[in-house]
Amino acid sequence: MDSGEPATAAAPHASDGAGSVPVQPPRGADRTATAPSGPSSRSASEETPRRAPAPGAPRVAAAPGTPTDPGTAAGPRTARVRPAPEPRKRSRRPALLTTALVTTLALLALLSAGVGAYDIPLTDVLASVQHHLGLGGAPLDRVGESVLWNVRLPRVVLALLVGASLGCAGALMQGVFGNPLAEPGVIGISAGAAVGAVAAIGLGLSFFGNWTITVCAFIAGLITVSSVYLLSRNGGKTEVVTLILTGIAVNAFAGALIGLFVFFADSGQVNQITFWQLGSLAQATWPKVLAVLPCAVAGLLVAPFYSRRLDLLSLGERPARHLGIDVERLRLSLILVVALLTAAAVAVAGVITFIGLLVPHLLRMANGPGHRFLVPGSALAGAVVLVAGDLAARTLAQPAELPLGVLTALLGSPFFFWLLRRTRRKQGGWA
């Protein structure tokens, strides 16, 4: 074919039914070969915005990565820049609860120091405290100074220490057992301490003078919890269910021993045993405060360091082991701390129940189950509850005094029953 123009290499043909006739492109258009524009194959030129080119201008392919028109479905997707997440705000509730507990405790302590058979105005209490601290103020009269510093303040400080010890011990026990219904008496610490005190009273022991009952109760409490732990240990491990059942058996045995001592005791000893078992702070003195102070301070300072491990233990024993927690060692350490706190408290104040059960539950409902606040917060709240309870025991039946353990049991039992009902309702039954 001699036409004077070069033929294209891949000129399309149109069929008219008789033969194929080559179709020439229109004159004036660029003859650059382009790829088909089907949906399955698109050239780089189609990734540019679809604008009509100027007449006679060649098409220029867009550079890779050039943003395309948002309306073009075939264009590459540009990475959406997400805004940086806002920093998670730390809850202010623990700080607010701590401030409220500290303020309430200070007010209750001042009120308890001034209210009683011999009333002392609050301003006089503050003035006397400032005077003894060397911060100004003025002393009271001779009777007022004696009542405040020899009767009231030792009782307030002892209530604070005993309440803090029992509240903190309850939070640790519930964390160790993973059961919100646990308390220090579950593993027999209170019952064992009671056996030691009752034995000292019933046998007339006096080898430590006025400290005999306290020392015997403390030693018996430690021996009891050690026995419970050893009896429940099997194959190098201690299961929670076995520990609880062993504690129940030891509590029953301790109750039988107390009954025997009461049976063989005379009337004076029976009255002393009964009064001690009911729990009271009526015999509070500065030597008793000093007796419980080292154990209480040591336990209260050590307990918060186990908060993170208790949070991991709440996930379950197996996950806690996978996360690097020595569950058996942790359980033994915490049981010793609980024994130290509870035995010291019971030795000087008698059997006071439901503090270790009530306080952690109230804080857990207020702030959640995290132990970073629950452990120290339970110590503060336990001190608040016992100082308030002791004030009520002294003033509700004046001139008589209600046993503190009886008052806490009267308040704690309905709460415990409500707690059981609430647990049953949320779980849909006991099974």
CSV table of C-alpha atoms in Angstrom, one decimal:
chain,number,residue,atom,x,y,z
A,1,MET,CA,0.0,0.0,0.0
A,2,ASP,CA,1.7,3.1,-1.2
A,3,SER,CA,-0.1,6.0,0.5
A,4,GLY,CA,2.8,8.3,1.5
A,5,GLU,CA,2.2,8.0,5.2
A,6,PRO,CA,3.7,5.4,7.5
A,7,ALA,CA,1.3,2.8,8.7
A,8,THR,CA,0.9,2.2,12.4
A,9,ALA,CA,2.0,-1.0,13.9
A,10,ALA,CA,-1.2,-1.9,15.5
A,11,ALA,CA,-3.9,-0.1,13.5
A,12,PRO,CA,-7.3,-1.2,14.5
A,13,HIS,CA,-9.5,-2.8,11.8
A,14,ALA,CA,-13.2,-2.4,11.3
A,15,SER,CA,-15.2,-5.2,9.8
A,16,ASP,CA,-18.0,-4.4,7.3
A,17,GLY,CA,-18.8,-7.9,6.6
A,18,ALA,CA,-16.8,-8.2,3.4
A,19,GLY,CA,-13.3,-7.6,4.5
A,20,SER,CA,-11.2,-5.7,7.0
A,21,VAL,CA,-10.5,-2.0,6.2
A,22,PRO,CA,-7.9,-0.3,8.3
A,23,VAL,CA,-9.3,2.7,10.3
A,24,GLN,CA,-7.0,5.7,10.5
A,25,PRO,CA,-7.0,7.9,13.6
A,26,PRO,CA,-8.4,11.4,13.1
A,27,ARG,CA,-6.0,13.9,11.9
A,28,GLY,CA,-4.5,16.3,14.4
A,29,ALA,CA,-4.7,13.8,17.3
A,30,ASP,CA,-1.6,12.5,19.0
A,31,ARG,CA,-0.7,9.0,17.8
A,32,THR,CA,0.9,7.8,21.0
A,33,ALA,CA,-0.2,4.3,21.9
A,34,THR,CA,-2.3,4.2,25.0
A,35,ALA,CA,-3.4,1.3,27.1
A,36,PRO,CA,-7.0,0.2,27.1
A,37,SER,CA,-9.3,1.9,29.5
A,38,GLY,CA,-11.2,-1.1,30.8
A,39,PRO,CA,-12.1,-1.5,34.4
A,40,SER,CA,-9.5,-4.2,34.9
A,41,SER,CA,-6.5,-2.3,33.6
A,42,ARG,CA,-5.8,1.4,34.1
A,43,SER,CA,-2.7,3.3,33.1
A,44,ALA,CA,-0.9,5.8,35.2
A,45,SER,CA,-2.4,8.6,33.1
A,46,GLU,CA,-5.9,7.8,34.4
A,47,GLU,CA,-4.7,8.3,38.0
A,48,THR,CA,-4.5,12.1,37.3
A,49,PRO,CA,-7.6,14.3,37.7
A,50,ARG,CA,-9.7,13.8,34.6
A,51,ARG,CA,-9.4,17.2,32.9
A,52,ALA,CA,-9.8,17.8,29.2
A,53,PRO,CA,-6.4,18.5,27.7
A,54,ALA,CA,-5.8,21.5,25.6
A,55,PRO,CA,-6.2,20.9,21.8
A,56,GLY,CA,-3.1,19.4,20.4
A,57,ALA,CA,-1.3,19.0,23.8
A,58,PRO,CA,0.1,15.6,24.7
A,59,ARG,CA,-1.1,13.7,27.7
A,60,VAL,CA,1.4,13.6,30.6
A,61,ALA,CA,1.3,10.7,33.0
A,62,ALA,CA,1.0,11.7,36.7
A,63,ALA,CA,3.8,10.9,39.1
A,64,PRO,CA,3.2,8.0,41.4
A,65,GLY,CA,1.7,9.0,44.7
A,66,THR,CA,0.0,12.1,43.4
A,67,PRO,CA,-3.3,12.7,45.2
A,68,THR,CA,-6.2,12.1,43.0
A,69,ASP,CA,-9.6,13.7,42.8
A,70,PRO,CA,-11.8,12.5,45.7
A,71,GLY,CA,-14.5,11.6,43.2
A,72,THR,CA,-12.2,9.2,41.3
A,73,ALA,CA,-12.9,5.7,42.6
A,74,ALA,CA,-9.8,4.2,41.0
A,75,GLY,CA,-7.3,6.7,42.5
A,76,PRO,CA,-5.0,5.6,45.3
A,77,ARG,CA,-6.2,6.1,48.9
A,78,THR,CA,-4.4,8.8,50.8
A,79,ALA,CA,-3.6,8.0,54.5
A,80,ARG,CA,-5.9,9.7,56.8
A,81,VAL,CA,-4.1,11.5,59.6
A,82,ARG,CA,-6.0,10.7,62.8
A,83,PRO,CA,-5.8,13.2,65.7
A,84,ALA,CA,-3.6,12.1,68.6
A,85,PRO,CA,-5.6,10.6,71.4
A,86,GLU,CA,-6.2,12.8,74.3
A,87,PRO,CA,-4.2,11.8,77.4
A,88,ARG,CA,-6.4,9.7,79.7
A,89,LYS,CA,-7.5,11.7,82.7
A,90,ARG,CA,-6.7,10.2,86.0
A,91,SER,CA,-9.7,9.8,88.2
A,92,ARG,CA,-9.9,12.3,91.0
A,93,ARG,CA,-12.2,10.1,93.1
A,94,PRO,CA,-9.4,8.4,95.1
A,95,ALA,CA,-8.0,11.8,96.1
A,96,LEU,CA,-11.4,13.1,97.0
A,97,LEU,CA,-12.2,10.0,99.1
A,98,THR,CA,-8.8,10.1,100.8
A,99,THR,CA,-9.4,13.8,101.7
A,100,ALA,CA,-12.9,13.1,103.0
A,101,LEU,CA,-11.7,10.2,105.1
A,102,VAL,CA,-8.8,12.1,106.6
A,103,THR,CA,-11.0,15.1,107.4
A,104,THR,CA,-13.7,12.9,108.9
A,105,LEU,CA,-11.1,11.0,111.0
A,106,ALA,CA,-9.6,14.3,112.4
A,107,LEU,CA,-13.1,15.7,113.3
A,108,LEU,CA,-14.2,12.4,114.9
A,109,ALA,CA,-11.0,12.2,116.9
A,110,LEU,CA,-11.4,15.7,118.3
A,111,LEU,CA,-15.1,15.1,119.0
A,112,SER,CA,-14.3,11.8,120.7
A,113,ALA,CA,-11.6,13.4,122.8
A,114,GLY,CA,-14.0,16.1,124.1
A,115,VAL,CA,-17.4,14.2,124.5
A,116,GLY,CA,-18.1,12.0,127.5
A,117,ALA,CA,-19.1,12.1,131.1
A,118,TYR,CA,-16.7,15.0,131.6
A,119,ASP,CA,-17.3,17.3,128.6
A,120,ILE,CA,-14.4,19.3,127.3
A,121,PRO,CA,-15.1,22.0,124.6
A,122,LEU,CA,-13.4,21.5,121.3
A,123,THR,CA,-11.5,24.7,121.6
A,124,ASP,CA,-10.0,23.6,124.9
A,125,VAL,CA,-9.0,20.3,123.4
A,126,LEU,CA,-7.2,22.1,120.6
A,127,ALA,CA,-5.6,24.5,123.0
A,128,SER,CA,-4.3,21.7,125.2
A,129,VAL,CA,-2.9,19.7,122.3
A,130,GLN,CA,-1.1,22.8,121.0
A,131,HIS,CA,0.3,23.5,124.4
A,132,HIS,CA,1.7,19.9,124.7
A,133,LEU,CA,3.2,20.2,121.2
A,134,GLY,CA,4.8,23.5,122.0
A,135,LEU,CA,2.7,25.5,119.5
A,136,GLY,CA,1.1,27.9,121.9
A,137,GLY,CA,-2.3,27.3,123.4
A,138,ALA,CA,-3.0,26.8,127.1
A,139,PRO,CA,-3.3,23.8,129.4
A,140,LEU,CA,-6.6,22.8,131.0
A,141,ASP,CA,-7.3,22.5,134.7
A,142,ARG,CA,-5.9,19.5,136.6
A,143,VAL,CA,-9.0,17.3,136.1
A,144,GLY,CA,-9.4,18.3,132.5
A,145,GLU,CA,-5.8,17.5,131.7
A,146,SER,CA,-6.0,14.1,133.4
A,147,VAL,CA,-9.2,13.1,131.7
A,148,LEU,CA,-8.0,14.3,128.2
A,149,TRP,CA,-4.4,12.9,128.3
A,150,ASN,CA,-4.8,9.8,130.5
A,151,VAL,CA,-8.3,8.5,129.5
A,152,ARG,CA,-9.6,10.0,126.2
A,153,LEU,CA,-6.6,10.4,124.0
A,154,PRO,CA,-5.2,6.9,124.6
A,155,ARG,CA,-8.6,5.5,123.8
A,156,VAL,CA,-8.9,7.5,120.6
A,157,VAL,CA,-5.4,6.5,119.4
A,158,LEU,CA,-6.0,2.9,120.3
A,159,ALA,CA,-9.3,2.9,118.3
A,160,LEU,CA,-7.5,4.5,115.4
A,161,LEU,CA,-4.8,1.8,115.4
A,162,VAL,CA,-7.1,-1.1,115.9
A,163,GLY,CA,-9.6,0.1,113.3
A,164,ALA,CA,-6.9,0.7,110.7
A,165,SER,CA,-5.3,-2.7,111.4
A,166,LEU,CA,-8.6,-4.6,111.1
A,167,GLY,CA,-9.7,-2.7,107.9
A,168,CYS,CA,-6.4,-3.2,106.2
A,169,ALA,CA,-6.3,-6.9,107.2
A,170,GLY,CA,-9.8,-7.3,105.7
A,171,ALA,CA,-8.8,-5.8,102.4
A,172,LEU,CA,-5.8,-8.1,102.2
A,173,MET,CA,-7.8,-11.2,103.1
A,174,GLN,CA,-10.3,-10.5,100.4
A,175,GLY,CA,-7.5,-10.0,97.9
A,176,VAL,CA,-5.7,-13.2,98.9
A,177,PHE,CA,-8.8,-15.4,98.8
A,178,GLY,CA,-10.4,-13.6,95.8
A,179,ASN,CA,-13.6,-13.6,97.8
A,180,PRO,CA,-15.3,-10.4,98.9
A,181,LEU,CA,-16.9,-12.2,101.8
A,182,ALA,CA,-13.6,-13.0,103.5
A,183,GLU,CA,-12.4,-11.4,106.7
A,184,PRO,CA,-9.5,-12.0,109.1
A,185,GLY,CA,-11.6,-14.3,111.3
A,186,VAL,CA,-11.9,-16.8,108.4
A,187,ILE,CA,-8.5,-18.4,109.0
A,188,GLY,CA,-8.9,-18.5,112.8
A,189,ILE,CA,-6.7,-15.5,113.8
A,190,SER,CA,-9.3,-13.9,116.0
A,191,ALA,CA,-10.4,-17.2,117.6
A,192,GLY,CA,-6.8,-18.2,118.3
A,193,ALA,CA,-6.0,-14.9,119.9
A,194,ALA,CA,-9.2,-15.3,122.0
A,195,VAL,CA,-8.0,-18.7,123.2
A,196,GLY,CA,-4.7,-17.3,124.3
A,197,ALA,CA,-6.3,-14.4,126.3
A,198,VAL,CA,-9.0,-16.7,127.8
A,199,ALA,CA,-6.3,-19.2,128.8
A,200,ALA,CA,-4.3,-16.4,130.5
A,201,ILE,CA,-7.4,-15.3,132.4
A,202,GLY,CA,-8.7,-18.8,133.3
A,203,LEU,CA,-5.3,-20.1,134.4
A,204,GLY,CA,-4.4,-17.0,136.3
A,205,LEU,CA,-1.2,-16.4,134.4
A,206,SER,CA,0.8,-13.3,135.4
A,207,PHE,CA,4.4,-13.8,134.3
A,208,PHE,CA,4.3,-10.6,132.1
A,209,GLY,CA,2.4,-8.6,134.7
A,210,ASN,CA,-0.3,-6.4,133.0
A,211,TRP,CA,1.0,-7.5,129.6
A,212,THR,CA,0.2,-11.2,130.2
A,213,ILE,CA,-3.2,-11.3,128.4
A,214,THR,CA,-1.9,-9.2,125.5
A,215,VAL,CA,1.2,-11.3,125.0
A,216,CYS,CA,-0.7,-14.6,125.3
A,217,ALA,CA,-3.3,-13.5,122.8
A,218,PHE,CA,-0.8,-12.3,120.3
A,219,ILE,CA,1.3,-15.5,120.5
A,220,ALA,CA,-1.8,-17.7,120.3
A,221,GLY,CA,-3.0,-15.8,117.2
A,222,LEU,CA,0.3,-16.3,115.4
A,223,ILE,CA,0.4,-20.0,116.3
A,224,THR,CA,-3.2,-20.5,115.1
A,225,VAL,CA,-2.7,-18.9,111.7
A,226,SER,CA,0.6,-20.9,111.3
A,227,SER,CA,-1.2,-24.1,112.1
A,228,VAL,CA,-4.0,-23.3,109.6
A,229,TYR,CA,-1.5,-22.7,106.9
A,230,LEU,CA,0.5,-25.8,107.5
A,231,LEU,CA,-2.5,-28.1,107.8
A,232,SER,CA,-4.0,-26.8,104.5
A,233,ARG,CA,-0.7,-27.1,102.6
A,234,ASN,CA,-0.4,-30.1,100.3
A,235,GLY,CA,2.2,-30.9,97.7
A,236,GLY,CA,3.9,-27.6,98.2
A,237,LYS,CA,0.7,-25.6,97.4
A,238,THR,CA,-2.1,-24.2,99.4
A,239,GLU,CA,-5.5,-24.1,97.8
A,240,VAL,CA,-7.9,-21.3,98.9
A,241,VAL,CA,-10.8,-23.7,99.5
A,242,THR,CA,-8.7,-26.0,101.7
A,243,LEU,CA,-7.4,-22.9,103.6
A,244,ILE,CA,-11.0,-21.7,104.3
A,245,LEU,CA,-12.2,-25.1,105.4
A,246,THR,CA,-9.2,-25.6,107.7
A,247,GLY,CA,-9.9,-22.2,109.2
A,248,ILE,CA,-13.5,-23.1,109.9
A,249,ALA,CA,-12.4,-26.3,111.6
A,250,VAL,CA,-9.8,-24.4,113.7
A,251,ASN,CA,-12.4,-21.8,114.7
A,252,ALA,CA,-14.7,-24.6,115.9
A,253,PHE,CA,-11.8,-26.2,117.9
A,254,ALA,CA,-10.9,-22.8,119.4
A,255,GLY,CA,-14.5,-22.2,120.4
A,256,ALA,CA,-14.5,-25.6,122.2
A,257,LEU,CA,-11.3,-24.6,124.1
A,258,ILE,CA,-12.8,-21.3,125.2
A,259,GLY,CA,-15.9,-23.1,126.4
A,260,LEU,CA,-13.7,-25.4,128.5
A,261,PHE,CA,-11.8,-22.5,130.1
A,262,VAL,CA,-15.1,-20.8,130.9
A,263,PHE,CA,-16.5,-24.0,132.4
A,264,PHE,CA,-13.5,-24.4,134.8
A,265,ALA,CA,-13.2,-20.7,135.7
A,266,ASP,CA,-14.7,-19.0,138.7
A,267,SER,CA,-17.3,-16.3,138.6
A,268,GLY,CA,-14.8,-13.4,138.5
A,269,GLN,CA,-12.8,-15.0,135.7
A,270,VAL,CA,-16.0,-15.7,133.8
A,271,ASN,CA,-17.0,-12.1,133.9
A,272,GLN,CA,-13.5,-11.0,132.8
A,273,ILE,CA,-13.5,-13.6,129.9
A,274,THR,CA,-17.0,-12.5,128.8
A,275,PHE,CA,-16.2,-8.8,128.8
A,276,TRP,CA,-13.0,-9.5,126.9
A,277,GLN,CA,-14.7,-11.5,124.2
A,278,LEU,CA,-17.3,-8.8,123.7
A,279,GLY,CA,-14.6,-6.4,122.7
A,280,SER,CA,-13.9,-3.0,124.3
A,281,LEU,CA,-11.5,-0.2,124.5
A,282,ALA,CA,-12.4,0.8,128.1
A,283,GLN,CA,-9.0,-0.3,129.4
A,284,ALA,CA,-7.0,1.7,126.9
A,285,THR,CA,-3.8,3.1,128.3
A,286,TRP,CA,-0.6,4.5,126.7
A,287,PRO,CA,1.3,1.2,127.4
A,288,LYS,CA,-1.4,-0.7,125.4
A,289,VAL,CA,-1.1,1.9,122.6
A,290,LEU,CA,2.7,1.2,122.6
A,291,ALA,CA,2.0,-2.5,122.6
A,292,VAL,CA,0.0,-2.4,119.4
A,293,LEU,CA,1.9,0.5,117.7
A,294,PRO,CA,4.9,-1.4,116.3
A,295,CYS,CA,2.9,-4.3,114.9
A,296,ALA,CA,0.2,-2.0,113.4
A,297,VAL,CA,2.7,0.5,111.9
A,298,ALA,CA,4.8,-2.3,110.4
A,299,GLY,CA,1.8,-4.0,108.8
A,300,LEU,CA,0.2,-0.8,107.6
A,301,LEU,CA,3.5,0.3,106.0
A,302,VAL,CA,4.2,-3.0,104.3
A,303,ALA,CA,0.6,-3.8,103.0
A,304,PRO,CA,0.4,-1.1,100.2
A,305,PHE,CA,3.5,-2.6,98.5
A,306,TYR,CA,1.5,-5.7,97.6
A,307,SER,CA,-1.3,-3.7,95.9
A,308,ARG,CA,-0.1,-4.3,92.3
A,309,ARG,CA,0.4,-8.1,92.9
A,310,LEU,CA,-3.0,-8.3,94.4
A,311,ASP,CA,-4.5,-6.7,91.3
A,312,LEU,CA,-2.7,-9.4,89.2
A,313,LEU,CA,-3.8,-12.1,91.6
A,314,SER,CA,-7.4,-11.0,91.1
A,315,LEU,CA,-7.2,-12.2,87.5
A,316,GLY,CA,-6.7,-15.7,88.7
A,317,GLU,CA,-3.9,-17.8,89.9
A,318,ARG,CA,-2.8,-19.1,86.5
A,319,PRO,CA,-2.7,-15.7,84.8
A,320,ALA,CA,-0.9,-14.3,87.8
A,321,ARG,CA,1.8,-17.0,87.5
A,322,HIS,CA,2.1,-16.3,83.8
A,323,LEU,CA,2.7,-12.6,84.6
A,324,GLY,CA,5.6,-13.5,87.0
A,325,ILE,CA,3.8,-13.6,90.3
A,326,ASP,CA,4.9,-16.3,92.8
A,327,VAL,CA,1.4,-16.9,94.1
A,328,GLU,CA,2.4,-19.2,97.0
A,329,ARG,CA,5.0,-16.8,98.3
A,330,LEU,CA,2.6,-13.9,97.9
A,331,ARG,CA,-0.1,-15.7,99.8
A,332,LEU,CA,2.2,-16.7,102.7
A,333,SER,CA,3.6,-13.1,103.0
A,334,LEU,CA,0.1,-11.6,103.1
A,335,ILE,CA,-1.2,-14.1,105.6
A,336,LEU,CA,1.7,-13.2,107.9
A,337,VAL,CA,0.9,-9.5,107.5
A,338,VAL,CA,-2.8,-10.2,108.2
A,339,ALA,CA,-1.8,-12.3,111.3
A,340,LEU,CA,0.4,-9.5,112.6
A,341,LEU,CA,-2.3,-6.8,112.2
A,342,THR,CA,-5.2,-8.9,113.5
A,343,ALA,CA,-3.5,-10.6,116.4
A,344,ALA,CA,-2.1,-7.3,117.7
A,345,ALA,CA,-5.6,-5.6,117.4
A,346,VAL,CA,-7.4,-8.5,119.1
A,347,ALA,CA,-4.8,-8.8,121.9
A,348,VAL,CA,-5.5,-5.3,123.1
A,349,ALA,CA,-9.2,-4.7,122.2
A,350,GLY,CA,-10.8,-8.2,122.3
A,351,VAL,CA,-12.9,-9.7,119.5
A,352,ILE,CA,-14.3,-6.9,117.3
A,353,THR,CA,-16.1,-8.3,114.2
A,354,PHE,CA,-17.3,-7.1,110.8
A,355,ILE,CA,-14.8,-4.2,110.5
A,356,GLY,CA,-12.6,-6.2,108.1
A,357,LEU,CA,-15.8,-7.2,106.1
A,358,LEU,CA,-17.7,-3.9,106.1
A,359,VAL,CA,-14.9,-1.4,105.3
A,360,PRO,CA,-13.4,-2.9,102.1
A,361,HIS,CA,-16.9,-3.5,100.6
A,362,LEU,CA,-17.9,0.1,101.2
A,363,LEU,CA,-14.7,1.4,99.5
A,364,ARG,CA,-15.0,-1.1,96.7
A,365,MET,CA,-18.5,0.1,95.9
A,366,ALA,CA,-17.3,3.8,96.1
A,367,ASN,CA,-14.2,3.5,94.0
A,368,GLY,CA,-13.9,0.1,92.4
A,369,PRO,CA,-11.7,-3.0,93.1
A,370,GLY,CA,-8.2,-1.5,92.5
A,371,HIS,CA,-6.0,-2.3,95.5
A,372,ARG,CA,-3.8,0.8,95.1
A,373,PHE,CA,-6.5,2.8,96.8
A,374,LEU,CA,-8.4,-0.1,98.5
A,375,VAL,CA,-5.6,-1.2,100.9
A,376,PRO,CA,-4.6,2.2,102.4
A,377,GLY,CA,-8.2,3.5,102.0
A,378,SER,CA,-9.4,0.5,104.1
A,379,ALA,CA,-7.0,1.4,106.8
A,380,LEU,CA,-8.3,5.0,106.9
A,381,ALA,CA,-12.0,3.9,106.7
A,382,GLY,CA,-11.5,1.3,109.4
A,383,ALA,CA,-10.0,3.9,111.7
A,384,VAL,CA,-13.0,6.2,111.0
A,385,VAL,CA,-15.6,3.4,111.7
A,386,LEU,CA,-14.0,2.2,114.9
A,387,VAL,CA,-13.5,5.8,116.3
A,388,ALA,CA,-17.1,6.5,115.5
A,389,GLY,CA,-18.2,3.2,117.0
A,390,ASP,CA,-16.3,3.7,120.2
A,391,LEU,CA,-17.8,7.2,120.6
A,392,ALA,CA,-21.3,5.7,120.1
A,393,ALA,CA,-20.5,2.9,122.6
A,394,ARG,CA,-19.5,5.5,125.2
A,395,THR,CA,-22.4,7.9,124.7
A,396,LEU,CA,-25.5,5.9,123.7
A,397,ALA,CA,-26.1,4.3,127.1
A,398,GLN,CA,-24.6,6.8,129.5
A,399,PRO,CA,-23.5,6.3,132.3
A,400,ALA,CA,-23.1,2.7,131.2
A,401,GLU,CA,-20.9,1.6,128.2
A,402,LEU,CA,-21.9,-0.7,125.4
A,403,PRO,CA,-19.4,-3.4,124.4
A,404,LEU,CA,-17.7,-2.3,121.1
A,405,GLY,CA,-17.8,-5.7,119.6
A,406,VAL,CA,-21.5,-6.0,120.2
A,407,LEU,CA,-22.2,-2.7,118.6
A,408,THR,CA,-20.1,-3.5,115.5
A,409,ALA,CA,-21.9,-6.8,115.2
A,410,LEU,CA,-25.3,-5.2,115.4
A,411,LEU,CA,-24.4,-2.8,112.6
A,412,GLY,CA,-22.4,-5.3,110.5
A,413,SER,CA,-24.8,-8.3,110.5
A,414,PRO,CA,-27.6,-6.5,108.6
A,415,PHE,CA,-25.1,-5.2,106.1
A,416,PHE,CA,-23.7,-8.7,105.7
A,417,PHE,CA,-27.2,-10.1,105.1
A,418,TRP,CA,-27.9,-7.3,102.5
A,419,LEU,CA,-24.6,-8.1,100.8
A,420,LEU,CA,-25.5,-11.8,100.5
A,421,ARG,CA,-28.9,-10.9,99.1
A,422,ARG,CA,-27.3,-8.5,96.6
A,423,THR,CA,-24.7,-11.1,95.5
A,424,ARG,CA,-27.4,-13.7,95.0
A,425,ARG,CA,-29.6,-11.3,93.0
A,426,LYS,CA,-26.7,-10.3,90.7
A,427,GLN,CA,-25.5,-13.8,90.1
A,428,GLY,CA,-29.0,-15.2,89.7
A,429,GLY,CA,-28.7,-17.8,92.5
A,430,TRP,CA,-26.1,-19.5,94.7
A,431,ALA,CA,-25.1,-22.2,92.2
